[in-house]
Each structure stands twice: as structure tokens, then as C-alpha cells.
PDB file of C-alpha atoms and ligand atoms in Angstrom:
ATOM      1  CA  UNK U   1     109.438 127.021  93.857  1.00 43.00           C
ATOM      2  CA  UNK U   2     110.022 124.290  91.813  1.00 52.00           C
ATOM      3  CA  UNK U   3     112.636 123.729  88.952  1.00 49.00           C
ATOM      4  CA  UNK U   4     110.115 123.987  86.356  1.00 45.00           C
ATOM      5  CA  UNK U   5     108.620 127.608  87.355  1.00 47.00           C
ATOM      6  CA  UNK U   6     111.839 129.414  86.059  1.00 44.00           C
ATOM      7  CA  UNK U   7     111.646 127.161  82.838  1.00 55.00           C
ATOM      8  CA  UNK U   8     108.030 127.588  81.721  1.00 79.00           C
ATOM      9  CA  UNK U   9     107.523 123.620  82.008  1.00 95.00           C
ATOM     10  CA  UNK U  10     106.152 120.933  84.299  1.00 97.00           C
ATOM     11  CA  UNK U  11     107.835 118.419  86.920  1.00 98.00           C
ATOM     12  CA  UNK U  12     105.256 116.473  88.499  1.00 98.00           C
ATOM     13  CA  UNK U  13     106.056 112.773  89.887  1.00 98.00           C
ATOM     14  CA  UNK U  14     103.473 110.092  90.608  1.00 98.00           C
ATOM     15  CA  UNK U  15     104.906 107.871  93.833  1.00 98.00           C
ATOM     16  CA  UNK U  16     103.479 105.438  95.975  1.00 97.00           C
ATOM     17  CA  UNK U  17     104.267 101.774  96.917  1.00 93.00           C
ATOM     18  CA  UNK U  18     104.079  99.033  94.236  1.00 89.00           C
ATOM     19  CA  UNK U  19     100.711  98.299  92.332  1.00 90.00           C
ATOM     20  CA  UNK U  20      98.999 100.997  93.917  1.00 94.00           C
ATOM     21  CA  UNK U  21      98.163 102.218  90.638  1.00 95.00           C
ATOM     22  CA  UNK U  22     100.730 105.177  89.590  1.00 96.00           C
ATOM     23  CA  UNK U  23     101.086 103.380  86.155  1.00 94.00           C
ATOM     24  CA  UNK U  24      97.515 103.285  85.408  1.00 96.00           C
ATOM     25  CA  UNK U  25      96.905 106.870  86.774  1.00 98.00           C
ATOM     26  CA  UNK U  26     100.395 108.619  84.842  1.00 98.00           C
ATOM     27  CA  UNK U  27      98.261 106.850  81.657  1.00 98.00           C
ATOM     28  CA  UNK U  28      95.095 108.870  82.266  1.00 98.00           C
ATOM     29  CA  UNK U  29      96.589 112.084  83.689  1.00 98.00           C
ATOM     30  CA  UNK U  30      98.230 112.109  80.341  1.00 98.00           C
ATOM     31  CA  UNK U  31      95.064 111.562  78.579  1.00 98.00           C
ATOM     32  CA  UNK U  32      93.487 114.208  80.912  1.00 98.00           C
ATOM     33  CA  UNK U  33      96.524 116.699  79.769  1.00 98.00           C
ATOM     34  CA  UNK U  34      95.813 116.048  75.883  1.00 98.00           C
ATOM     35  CA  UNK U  35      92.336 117.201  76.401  1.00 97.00           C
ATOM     36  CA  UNK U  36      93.648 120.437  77.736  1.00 95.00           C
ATOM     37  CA  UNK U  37      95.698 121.055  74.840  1.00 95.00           C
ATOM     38  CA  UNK U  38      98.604 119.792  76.482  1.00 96.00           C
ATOM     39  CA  UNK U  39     101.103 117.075  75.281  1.00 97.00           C
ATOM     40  CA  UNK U  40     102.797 115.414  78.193  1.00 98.00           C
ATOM     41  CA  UNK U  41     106.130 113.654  78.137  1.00 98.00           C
ATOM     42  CA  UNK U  42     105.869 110.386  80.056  1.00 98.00           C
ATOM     43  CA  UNK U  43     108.917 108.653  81.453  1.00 98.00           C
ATOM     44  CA  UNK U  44     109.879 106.659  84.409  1.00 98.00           C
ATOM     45  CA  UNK U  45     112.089 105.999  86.864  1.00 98.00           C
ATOM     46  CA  UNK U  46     114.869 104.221  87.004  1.00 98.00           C
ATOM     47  CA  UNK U  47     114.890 104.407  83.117  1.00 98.00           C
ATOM     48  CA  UNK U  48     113.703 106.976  80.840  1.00 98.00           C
ATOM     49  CA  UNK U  49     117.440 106.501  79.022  1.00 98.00           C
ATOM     50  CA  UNK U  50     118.688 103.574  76.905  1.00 98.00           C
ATOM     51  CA  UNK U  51     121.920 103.556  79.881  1.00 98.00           C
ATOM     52  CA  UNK U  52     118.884 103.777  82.791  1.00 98.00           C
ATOM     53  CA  UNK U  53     117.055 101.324  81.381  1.00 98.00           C
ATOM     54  CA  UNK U  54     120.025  98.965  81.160  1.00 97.00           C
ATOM     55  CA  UNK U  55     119.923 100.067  84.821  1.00 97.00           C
ATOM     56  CA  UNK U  56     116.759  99.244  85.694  1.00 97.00           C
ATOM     57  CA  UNK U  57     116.993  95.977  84.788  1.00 94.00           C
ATOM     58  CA  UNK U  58     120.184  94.910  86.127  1.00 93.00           C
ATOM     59  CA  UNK U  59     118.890  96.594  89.416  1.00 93.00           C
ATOM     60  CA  UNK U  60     115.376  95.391  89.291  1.00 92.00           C
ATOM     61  CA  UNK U  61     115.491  91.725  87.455  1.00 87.00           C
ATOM     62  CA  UNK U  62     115.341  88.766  89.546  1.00 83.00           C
ATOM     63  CA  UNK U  63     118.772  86.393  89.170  1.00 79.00           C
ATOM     64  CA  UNK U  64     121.579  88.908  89.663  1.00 76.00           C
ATOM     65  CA  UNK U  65     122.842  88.131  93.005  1.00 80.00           C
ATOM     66  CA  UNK U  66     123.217  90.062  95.944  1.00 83.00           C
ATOM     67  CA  UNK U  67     122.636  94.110  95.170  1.00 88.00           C
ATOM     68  CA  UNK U  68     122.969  95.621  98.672  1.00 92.00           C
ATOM     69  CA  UNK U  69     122.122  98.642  99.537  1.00 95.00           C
ATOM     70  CA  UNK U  70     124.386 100.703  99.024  1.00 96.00           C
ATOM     71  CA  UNK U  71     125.060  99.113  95.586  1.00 95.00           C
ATOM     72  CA  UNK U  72     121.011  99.576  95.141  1.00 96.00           C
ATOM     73  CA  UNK U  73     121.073 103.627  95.979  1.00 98.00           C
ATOM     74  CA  UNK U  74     123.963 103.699  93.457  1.00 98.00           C
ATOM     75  CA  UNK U  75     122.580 102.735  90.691  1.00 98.00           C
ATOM     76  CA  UNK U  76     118.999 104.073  91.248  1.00 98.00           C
ATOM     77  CA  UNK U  77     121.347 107.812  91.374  1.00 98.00           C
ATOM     78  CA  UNK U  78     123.321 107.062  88.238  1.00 98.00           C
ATOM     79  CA  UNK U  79     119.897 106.020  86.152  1.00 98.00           C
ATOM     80  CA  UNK U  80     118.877 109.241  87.560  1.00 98.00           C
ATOM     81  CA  UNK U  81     121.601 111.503  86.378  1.00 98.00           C
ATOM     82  CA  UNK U  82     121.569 110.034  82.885  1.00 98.00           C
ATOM     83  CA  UNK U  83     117.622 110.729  83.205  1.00 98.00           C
ATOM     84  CA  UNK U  84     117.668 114.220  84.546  1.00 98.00           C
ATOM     85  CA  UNK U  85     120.257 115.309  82.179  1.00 98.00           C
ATOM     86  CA  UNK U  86     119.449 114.006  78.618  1.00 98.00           C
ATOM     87  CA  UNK U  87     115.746 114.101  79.291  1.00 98.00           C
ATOM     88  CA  UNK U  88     113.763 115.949  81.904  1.00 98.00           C
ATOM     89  CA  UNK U  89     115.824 118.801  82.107  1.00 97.00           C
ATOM     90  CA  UNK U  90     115.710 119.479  78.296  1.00 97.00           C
ATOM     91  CA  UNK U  91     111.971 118.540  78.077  1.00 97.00           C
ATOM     92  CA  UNK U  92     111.304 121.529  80.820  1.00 97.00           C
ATOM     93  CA  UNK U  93     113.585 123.818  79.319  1.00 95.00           C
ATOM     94  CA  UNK U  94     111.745 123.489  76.357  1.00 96.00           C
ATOM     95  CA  UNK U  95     108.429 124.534  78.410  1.00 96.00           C
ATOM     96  CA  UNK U  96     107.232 120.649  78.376  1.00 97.00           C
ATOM     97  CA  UNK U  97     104.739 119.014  81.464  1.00 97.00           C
ATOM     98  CA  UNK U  98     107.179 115.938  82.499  1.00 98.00           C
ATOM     99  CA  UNK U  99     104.747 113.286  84.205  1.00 98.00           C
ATOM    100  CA  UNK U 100     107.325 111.270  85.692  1.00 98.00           C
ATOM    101  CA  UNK U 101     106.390 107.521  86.975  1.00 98.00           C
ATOM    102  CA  UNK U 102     108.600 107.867  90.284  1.00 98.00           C
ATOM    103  CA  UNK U 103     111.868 110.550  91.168  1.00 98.00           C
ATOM    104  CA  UNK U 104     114.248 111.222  94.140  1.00 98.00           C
ATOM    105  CA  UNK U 105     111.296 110.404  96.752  1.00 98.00           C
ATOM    106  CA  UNK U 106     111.297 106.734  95.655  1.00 98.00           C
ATOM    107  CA  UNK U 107     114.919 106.537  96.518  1.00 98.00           C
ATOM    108  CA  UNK U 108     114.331 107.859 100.442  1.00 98.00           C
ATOM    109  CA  UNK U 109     111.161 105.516 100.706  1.00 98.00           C
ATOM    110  CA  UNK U 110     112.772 102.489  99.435  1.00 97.00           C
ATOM    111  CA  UNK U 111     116.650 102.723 100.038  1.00 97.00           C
ATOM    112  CA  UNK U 112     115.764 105.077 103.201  1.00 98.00           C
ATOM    113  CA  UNK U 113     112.632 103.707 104.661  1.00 97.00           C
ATOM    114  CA  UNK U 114     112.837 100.538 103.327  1.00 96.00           C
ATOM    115  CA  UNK U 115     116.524 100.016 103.466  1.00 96.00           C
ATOM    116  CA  UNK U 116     117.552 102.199 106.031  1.00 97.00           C
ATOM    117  CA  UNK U 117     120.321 103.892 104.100  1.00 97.00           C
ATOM    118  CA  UNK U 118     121.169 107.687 105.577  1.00 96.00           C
ATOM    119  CA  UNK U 119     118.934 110.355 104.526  1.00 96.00           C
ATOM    120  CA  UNK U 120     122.264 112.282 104.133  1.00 97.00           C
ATOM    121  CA  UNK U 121     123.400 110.369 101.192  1.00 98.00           C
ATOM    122  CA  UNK U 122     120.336 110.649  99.534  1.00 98.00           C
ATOM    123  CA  UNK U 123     120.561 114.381  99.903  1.00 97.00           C
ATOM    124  CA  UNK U 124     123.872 114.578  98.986  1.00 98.00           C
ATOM    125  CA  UNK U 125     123.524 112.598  95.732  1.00 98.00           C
ATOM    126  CA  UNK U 126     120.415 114.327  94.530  1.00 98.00           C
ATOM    127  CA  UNK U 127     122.549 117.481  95.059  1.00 98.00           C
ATOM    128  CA  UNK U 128     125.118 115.990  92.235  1.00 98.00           C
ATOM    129  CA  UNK U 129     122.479 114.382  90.090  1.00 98.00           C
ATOM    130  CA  UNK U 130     119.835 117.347  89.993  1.00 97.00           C
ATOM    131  CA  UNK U 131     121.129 120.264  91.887  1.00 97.00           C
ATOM    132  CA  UNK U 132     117.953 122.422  92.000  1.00 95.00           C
ATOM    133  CA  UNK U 133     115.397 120.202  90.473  1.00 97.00           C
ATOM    134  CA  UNK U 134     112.410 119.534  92.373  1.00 96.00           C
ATOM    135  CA  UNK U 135     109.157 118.557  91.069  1.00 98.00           C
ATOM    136  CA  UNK U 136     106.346 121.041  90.856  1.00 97.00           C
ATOM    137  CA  UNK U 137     103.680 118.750  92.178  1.00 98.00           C
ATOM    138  CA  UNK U 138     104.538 115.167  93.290  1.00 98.00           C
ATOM    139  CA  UNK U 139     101.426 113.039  94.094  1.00 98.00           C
ATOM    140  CA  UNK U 140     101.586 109.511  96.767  1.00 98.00           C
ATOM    141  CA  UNK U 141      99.144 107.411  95.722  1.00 98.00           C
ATOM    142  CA  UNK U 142      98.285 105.872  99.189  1.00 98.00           C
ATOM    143  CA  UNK U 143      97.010 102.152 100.175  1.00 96.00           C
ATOM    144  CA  UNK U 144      97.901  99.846 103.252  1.00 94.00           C
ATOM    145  CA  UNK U 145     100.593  97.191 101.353  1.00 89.00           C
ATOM    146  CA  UNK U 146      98.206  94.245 101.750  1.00 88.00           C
ATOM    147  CA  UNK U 147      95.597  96.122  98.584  1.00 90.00           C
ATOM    148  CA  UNK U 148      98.821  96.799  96.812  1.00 85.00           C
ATOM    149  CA  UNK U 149      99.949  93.668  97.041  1.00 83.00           C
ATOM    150  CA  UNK U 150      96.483  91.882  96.010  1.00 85.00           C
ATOM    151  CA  UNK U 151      96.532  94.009  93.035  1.00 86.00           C
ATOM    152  CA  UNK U 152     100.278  93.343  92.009  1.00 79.00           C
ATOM    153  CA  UNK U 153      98.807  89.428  91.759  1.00 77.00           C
ATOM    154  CA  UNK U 154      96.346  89.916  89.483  1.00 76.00           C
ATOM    155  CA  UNK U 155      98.699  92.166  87.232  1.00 68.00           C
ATOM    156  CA  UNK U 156      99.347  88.780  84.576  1.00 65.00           C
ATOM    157  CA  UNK U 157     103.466  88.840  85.493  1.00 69.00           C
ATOM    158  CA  UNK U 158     105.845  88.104  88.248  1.00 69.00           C
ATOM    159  CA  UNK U 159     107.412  89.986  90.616  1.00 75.00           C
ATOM    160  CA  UNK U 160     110.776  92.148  90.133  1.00 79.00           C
ATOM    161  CA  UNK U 161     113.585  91.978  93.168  1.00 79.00           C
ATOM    162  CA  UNK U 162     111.879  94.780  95.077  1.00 80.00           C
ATOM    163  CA  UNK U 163     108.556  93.702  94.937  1.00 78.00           C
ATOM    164  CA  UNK U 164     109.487  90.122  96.466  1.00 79.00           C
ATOM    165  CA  UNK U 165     110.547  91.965  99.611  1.00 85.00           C
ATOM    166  CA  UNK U 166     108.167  91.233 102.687  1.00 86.00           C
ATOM    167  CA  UNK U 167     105.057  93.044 103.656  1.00 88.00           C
ATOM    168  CA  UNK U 168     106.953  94.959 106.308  1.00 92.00           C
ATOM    169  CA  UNK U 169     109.601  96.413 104.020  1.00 93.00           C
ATOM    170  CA  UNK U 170     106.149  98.247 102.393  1.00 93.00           C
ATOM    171  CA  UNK U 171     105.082  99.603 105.253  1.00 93.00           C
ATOM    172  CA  UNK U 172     108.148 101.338 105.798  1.00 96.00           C
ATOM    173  CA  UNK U 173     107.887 102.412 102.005  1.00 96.00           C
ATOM    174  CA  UNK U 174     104.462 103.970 102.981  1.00 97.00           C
ATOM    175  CA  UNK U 175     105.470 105.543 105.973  1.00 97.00           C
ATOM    176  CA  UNK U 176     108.495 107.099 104.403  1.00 98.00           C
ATOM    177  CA  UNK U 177     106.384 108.273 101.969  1.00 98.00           C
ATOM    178  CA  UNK U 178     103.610 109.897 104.485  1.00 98.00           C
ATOM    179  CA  UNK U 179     106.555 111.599 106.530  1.00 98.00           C
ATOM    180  CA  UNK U 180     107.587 113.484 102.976  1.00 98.00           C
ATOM    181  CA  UNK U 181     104.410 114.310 102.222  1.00 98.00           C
ATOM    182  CA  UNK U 182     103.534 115.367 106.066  1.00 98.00           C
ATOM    183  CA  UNK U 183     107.510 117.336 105.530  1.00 98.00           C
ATOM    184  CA  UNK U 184     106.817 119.401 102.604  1.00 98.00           C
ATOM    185  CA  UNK U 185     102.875 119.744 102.621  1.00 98.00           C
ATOM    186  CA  UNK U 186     102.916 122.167  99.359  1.00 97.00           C
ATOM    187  CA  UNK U 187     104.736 120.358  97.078  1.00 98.00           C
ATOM    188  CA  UNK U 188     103.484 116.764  97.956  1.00 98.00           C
ATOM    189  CA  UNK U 189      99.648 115.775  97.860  1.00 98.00           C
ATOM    190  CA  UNK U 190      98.247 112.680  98.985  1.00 98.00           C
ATOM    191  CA  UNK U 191      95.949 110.630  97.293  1.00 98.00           C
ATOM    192  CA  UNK U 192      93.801 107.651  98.607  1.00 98.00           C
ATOM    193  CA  UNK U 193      94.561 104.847  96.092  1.00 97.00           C
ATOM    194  CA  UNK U 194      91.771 102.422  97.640  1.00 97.00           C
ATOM    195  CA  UNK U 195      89.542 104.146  95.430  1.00 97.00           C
ATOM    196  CA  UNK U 196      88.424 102.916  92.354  1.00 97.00           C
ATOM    197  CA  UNK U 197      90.159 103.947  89.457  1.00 97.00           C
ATOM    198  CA  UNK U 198      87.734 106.441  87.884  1.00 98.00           C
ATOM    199  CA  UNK U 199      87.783 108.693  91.659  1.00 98.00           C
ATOM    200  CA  UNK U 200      91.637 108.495  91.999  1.00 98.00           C
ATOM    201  CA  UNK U 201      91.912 109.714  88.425  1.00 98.00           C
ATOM    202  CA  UNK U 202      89.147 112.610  89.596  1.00 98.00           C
ATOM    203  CA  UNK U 203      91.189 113.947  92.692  1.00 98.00           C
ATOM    204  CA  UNK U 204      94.565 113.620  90.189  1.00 98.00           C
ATOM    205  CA  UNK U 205      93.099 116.119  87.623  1.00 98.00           C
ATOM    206  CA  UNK U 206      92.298 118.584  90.579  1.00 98.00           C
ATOM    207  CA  UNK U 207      95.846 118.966  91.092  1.00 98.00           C
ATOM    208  CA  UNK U 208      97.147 118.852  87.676  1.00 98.00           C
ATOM    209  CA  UNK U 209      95.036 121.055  86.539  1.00 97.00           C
ATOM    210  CA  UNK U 210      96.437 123.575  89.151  1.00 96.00           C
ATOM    211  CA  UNK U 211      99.390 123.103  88.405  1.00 96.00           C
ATOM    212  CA  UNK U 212      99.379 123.138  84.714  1.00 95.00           C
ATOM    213  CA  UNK U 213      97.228 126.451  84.899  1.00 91.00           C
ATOM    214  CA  UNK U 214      99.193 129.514  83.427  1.00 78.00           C
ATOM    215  CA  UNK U 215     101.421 127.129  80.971  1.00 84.00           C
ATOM    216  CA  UNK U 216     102.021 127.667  77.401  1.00 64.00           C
ATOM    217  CA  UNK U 217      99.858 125.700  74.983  1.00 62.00           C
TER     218      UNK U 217
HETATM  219  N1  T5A X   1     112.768 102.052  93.119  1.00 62.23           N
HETATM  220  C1  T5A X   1     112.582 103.016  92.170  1.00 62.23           C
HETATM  221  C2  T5A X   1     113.635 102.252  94.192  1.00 62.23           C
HETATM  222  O1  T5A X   1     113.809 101.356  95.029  1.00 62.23           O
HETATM  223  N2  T5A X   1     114.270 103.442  94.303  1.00 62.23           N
HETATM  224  C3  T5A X   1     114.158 104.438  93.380  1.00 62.23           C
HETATM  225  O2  T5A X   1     114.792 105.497  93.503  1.00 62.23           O
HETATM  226  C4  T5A X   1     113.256 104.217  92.263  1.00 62.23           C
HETATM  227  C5  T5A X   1     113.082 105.284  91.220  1.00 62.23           C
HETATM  228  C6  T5A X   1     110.327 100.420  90.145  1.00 62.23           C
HETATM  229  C7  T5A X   1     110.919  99.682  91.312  1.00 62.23           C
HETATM  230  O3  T5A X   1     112.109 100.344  91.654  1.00 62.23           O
HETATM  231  C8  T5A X   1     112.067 100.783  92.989  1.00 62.23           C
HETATM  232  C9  T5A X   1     110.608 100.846  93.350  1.00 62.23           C
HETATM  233  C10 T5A X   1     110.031  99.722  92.538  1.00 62.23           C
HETATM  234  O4  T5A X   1     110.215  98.526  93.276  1.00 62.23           O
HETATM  235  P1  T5A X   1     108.021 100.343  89.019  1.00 62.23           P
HETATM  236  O5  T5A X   1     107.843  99.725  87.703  1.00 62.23           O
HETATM  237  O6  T5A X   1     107.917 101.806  89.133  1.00 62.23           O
HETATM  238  O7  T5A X   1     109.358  99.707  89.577  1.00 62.23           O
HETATM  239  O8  T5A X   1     107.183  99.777  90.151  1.00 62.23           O
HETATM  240  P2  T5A X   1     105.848  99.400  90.583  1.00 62.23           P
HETATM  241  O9  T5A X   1     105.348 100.332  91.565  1.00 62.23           O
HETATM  242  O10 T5A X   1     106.100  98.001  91.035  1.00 62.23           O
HETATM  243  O11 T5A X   1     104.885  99.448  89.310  1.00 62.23           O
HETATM  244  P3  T5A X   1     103.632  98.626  89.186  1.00 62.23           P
HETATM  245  O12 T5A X   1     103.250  98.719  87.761  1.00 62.23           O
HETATM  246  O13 T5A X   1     103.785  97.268  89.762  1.00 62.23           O
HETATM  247  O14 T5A X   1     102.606  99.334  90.143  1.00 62.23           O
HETATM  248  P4  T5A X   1     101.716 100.620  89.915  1.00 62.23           P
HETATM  249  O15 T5A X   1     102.207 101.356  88.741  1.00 62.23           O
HETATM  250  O16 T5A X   1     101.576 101.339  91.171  1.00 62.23           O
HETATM  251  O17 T5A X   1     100.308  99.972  89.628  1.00 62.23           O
HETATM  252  P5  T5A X   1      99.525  99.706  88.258  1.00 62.23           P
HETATM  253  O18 T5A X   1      98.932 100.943  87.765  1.00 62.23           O
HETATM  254  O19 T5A X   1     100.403  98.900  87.349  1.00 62.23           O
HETATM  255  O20 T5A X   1      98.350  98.811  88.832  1.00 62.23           O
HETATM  256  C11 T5A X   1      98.574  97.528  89.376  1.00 62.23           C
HETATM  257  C12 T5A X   1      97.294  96.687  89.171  1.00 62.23           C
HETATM  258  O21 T5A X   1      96.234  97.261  89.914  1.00 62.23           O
HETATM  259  C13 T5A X   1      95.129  97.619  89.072  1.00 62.23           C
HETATM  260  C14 T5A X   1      95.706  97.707  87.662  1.00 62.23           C
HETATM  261  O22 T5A X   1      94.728  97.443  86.684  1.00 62.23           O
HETATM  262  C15 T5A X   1      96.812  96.653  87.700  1.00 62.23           C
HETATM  263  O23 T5A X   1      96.283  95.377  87.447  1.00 62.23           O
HETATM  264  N3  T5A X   1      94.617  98.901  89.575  1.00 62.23           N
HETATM  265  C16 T5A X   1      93.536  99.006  90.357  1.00 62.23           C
HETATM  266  N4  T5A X   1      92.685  98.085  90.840  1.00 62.23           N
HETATM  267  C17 T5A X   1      91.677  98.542  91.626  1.00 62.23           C
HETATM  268  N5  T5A X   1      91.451  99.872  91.944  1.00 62.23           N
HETATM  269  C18 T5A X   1      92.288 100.813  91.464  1.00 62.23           C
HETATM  270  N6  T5A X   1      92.100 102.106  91.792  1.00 62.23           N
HETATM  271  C19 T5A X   1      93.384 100.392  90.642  1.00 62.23           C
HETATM  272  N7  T5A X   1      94.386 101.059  90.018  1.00 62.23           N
HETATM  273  C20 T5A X   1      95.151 100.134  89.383  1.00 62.23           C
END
């Protein structure tokens, strides 16, 4: 049970690999929510704060010199707590539906998978940054890295620090993301991002609507 149950509110996180389309989808599931009756809270991740957003751009922007890894799954956890704490967690207490544009299974694809950093500190810091907070529903939006990619270069604006990272480095993102999703089969629900827009957005609103069924309007 997530979080969220014992609240009356809504966690659910949209993940995946760069530009396979969370941003566009969290935009329409939103719109999807309004015609229920339902007024979403978007937010993102790492950000969501005034200090996390400071965060995400000293982590993300290109030009700041060496962040290793350990640096990297720092900073992603301290953006987090200042997230969790001043936002999500009052936004579910107060019976909202959080749509959240990446959580905690970002940081074990890309510092775990992708960086190899122990899936024991990851634990462990999601312990201190959101002890018992787990998203309701958390959807991967799935695509091999080289459609991801393509679409990232037709986006109109340059690449962050991440997404200059090599076509391997993805893969690993996507197959960390498949072994969560193949780990915890309730709470995580695949969706195939090859798709065009319109039928991704279709299978999204299948699961958000079970999962928003029963909330307070
Ligand atoms: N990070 C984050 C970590 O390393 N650890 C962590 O713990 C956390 C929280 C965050 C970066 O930080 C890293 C991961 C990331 O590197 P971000 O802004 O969330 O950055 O990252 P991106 O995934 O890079 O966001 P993007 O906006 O680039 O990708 P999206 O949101 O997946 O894709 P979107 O919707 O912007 O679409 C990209 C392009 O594809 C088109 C869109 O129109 C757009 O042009 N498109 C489609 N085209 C064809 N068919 C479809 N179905 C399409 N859907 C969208």
C-alpha cells in the first residue's frame, strides 16, 4: 500500500529514459485528470522546490566540472528531501493526485544502473528522505535508447550533462528500469513509448483512472 492510501491523495510517478515522452504524457494525464473533476499537482524531479531547482541545475547544467557519482546521488537525495517534505507530502495530506515527472526509481536507474552506485545507498537514503513514501502507481514509459535519442534531437535545445552520456549508459537506464518494474509488478506498469502519442496517452488513462477511482472530488 502506498503512502497516499492512508492520506486520501495520489502518488503516481511517470519514469522512463530521456525523451521518451514522460513530459508530454504528465501534460495530458493532467488534462485527462481535469476532465474527471480532478485537479492534479504537477512537479518534477530533481526540483519541484526553489532549493531543488537550484539543484537541478547545478547537477544537470553542462560546465560545472566533474560531479561523480557519488556527488551525483547526493544531490539528486537532498533535491528530494526538500521536495518530499515542503511539497508532495503536504499536497497528499491534503487528499491531492501528485503526478510527479520522475522519483526515487530515477535515482536506481541512473546512479544504480547507469552509474553503478550500490542499491544499498539508494535504499538507505530514500529511508531518510521519504521513510514510507512510495508512489501509488509509477508508470516506465519504455523505448530502445536509439527512438529516445532521435526524439531528444528534434526537441529545439541541447542536451543537459546526463543526456550527453553514451548510448550504453541508456540501456542500462532501461534495463534498471525493466528489473523494477519486473520487481514490484503491482505498483509499476509498463508502457510502450514507441507508440504514437495519442495510444501512449490511451493506455496512461487506463491506469490512472484506476488508481484515482474512489478519491475525493
Ligand atoms: N535524474 C533524475 C537522475 O539521474 N537521477 C534522479 O534521481 C532523477 C530524479 C532529469 C535528468 O536527471 C536525471 C535523469 C535526467 O537525465 P528530465 O528533465 O526529467 O531531466 O529529463 P528528460 O527525461 O531528459 O526529459 P525530456 O523532456 O528530455 O524527455 P521526456 O520528458 O521523456 O520527453 P518529452 O515528452 O519532452 O518528449 C521528447 C520529444 O519527443 C516528442 C516530443 O514532442 C518531444 O519533441 N514525443 C514523441 N514523438 C513521437 N512519438 C511519441 N509518442 C512522442 N512523445 C513525445
Amino acid at each position: 500500500m502506498g503512502y497516499a492510501d492512508a492520506v486520501r491523495g495520489r502518488f503516481i510517478t511517470f519514469e522512463g529514459a530521456e525523451g521518451v515522452g514522460k513530459t508530454t504524457q504528465i501534460t495530458r494525464a493532467a488534462a485527462h485528470l481535469r476532465a474527471r473533476g480532478i485537479e492534479p499537482l504537477v512537479t518534477r524531479e530533481p526540483g519541484g522546490t526553489p532549493l531543488a531547482e537550484k539543484l537541478r541545475a547545478l547537477v544537470l547544467e553542462p560546465g560545472q566540472g566533474a560531479v561523480g557519482a557519488t556527488a551525483e546521488l547526493l544531490i539528486m537525495f537532498a533535491a528530494r528531501a526538500s521536495h518530499v517534505t515542503d511539497v508532495i507530502r503536504p499536497a497528499l495530506e491534503a487528499g491531492r493526485c501528485v503526478l510527479c515527472d520522475r522519483f526515487t526509481d530515477a535515482t536506481e536507474a541512473y546512479q544504480g544502473g547507469g552509474r553503478g552506485v550500490e542499491p544499498d545507498w539508494i535504499r538507505a537514503l530514500a529511508g531518510i528522505a521519504h521513510p514510507g513514501l512510495l508512489p501509488d502507481l509509477t508508470i516506465v514509459f519504455d523505448a530502445p535508447a536509439e527512438v529516445a535519442r532521435a526524439r531528444i534531437s528534434t526537441r529545439g535545445f541541447g542536451e543537459d550533462r546526463i543526456e550527453a552520456e553514451d548510448t550504453a549508459f541508456f540501456e542500462r537506464v532501461r534495463r534498471a528500469y525493466l528489473a523494477i518494474a519486473a520487481r514490484e509488478p503491482k505498483r509499476v506498469q509498463v508502457v510502450d513509448a514507441t507508440r504514437p502519442e495519442a495510444a501512449v496517452a490511451a493506455s496512461v488513462a487506463v491506469l490512472l483512472d484506476a488508481v484515482v477511482a474512489g478519491m475525493d472530488r
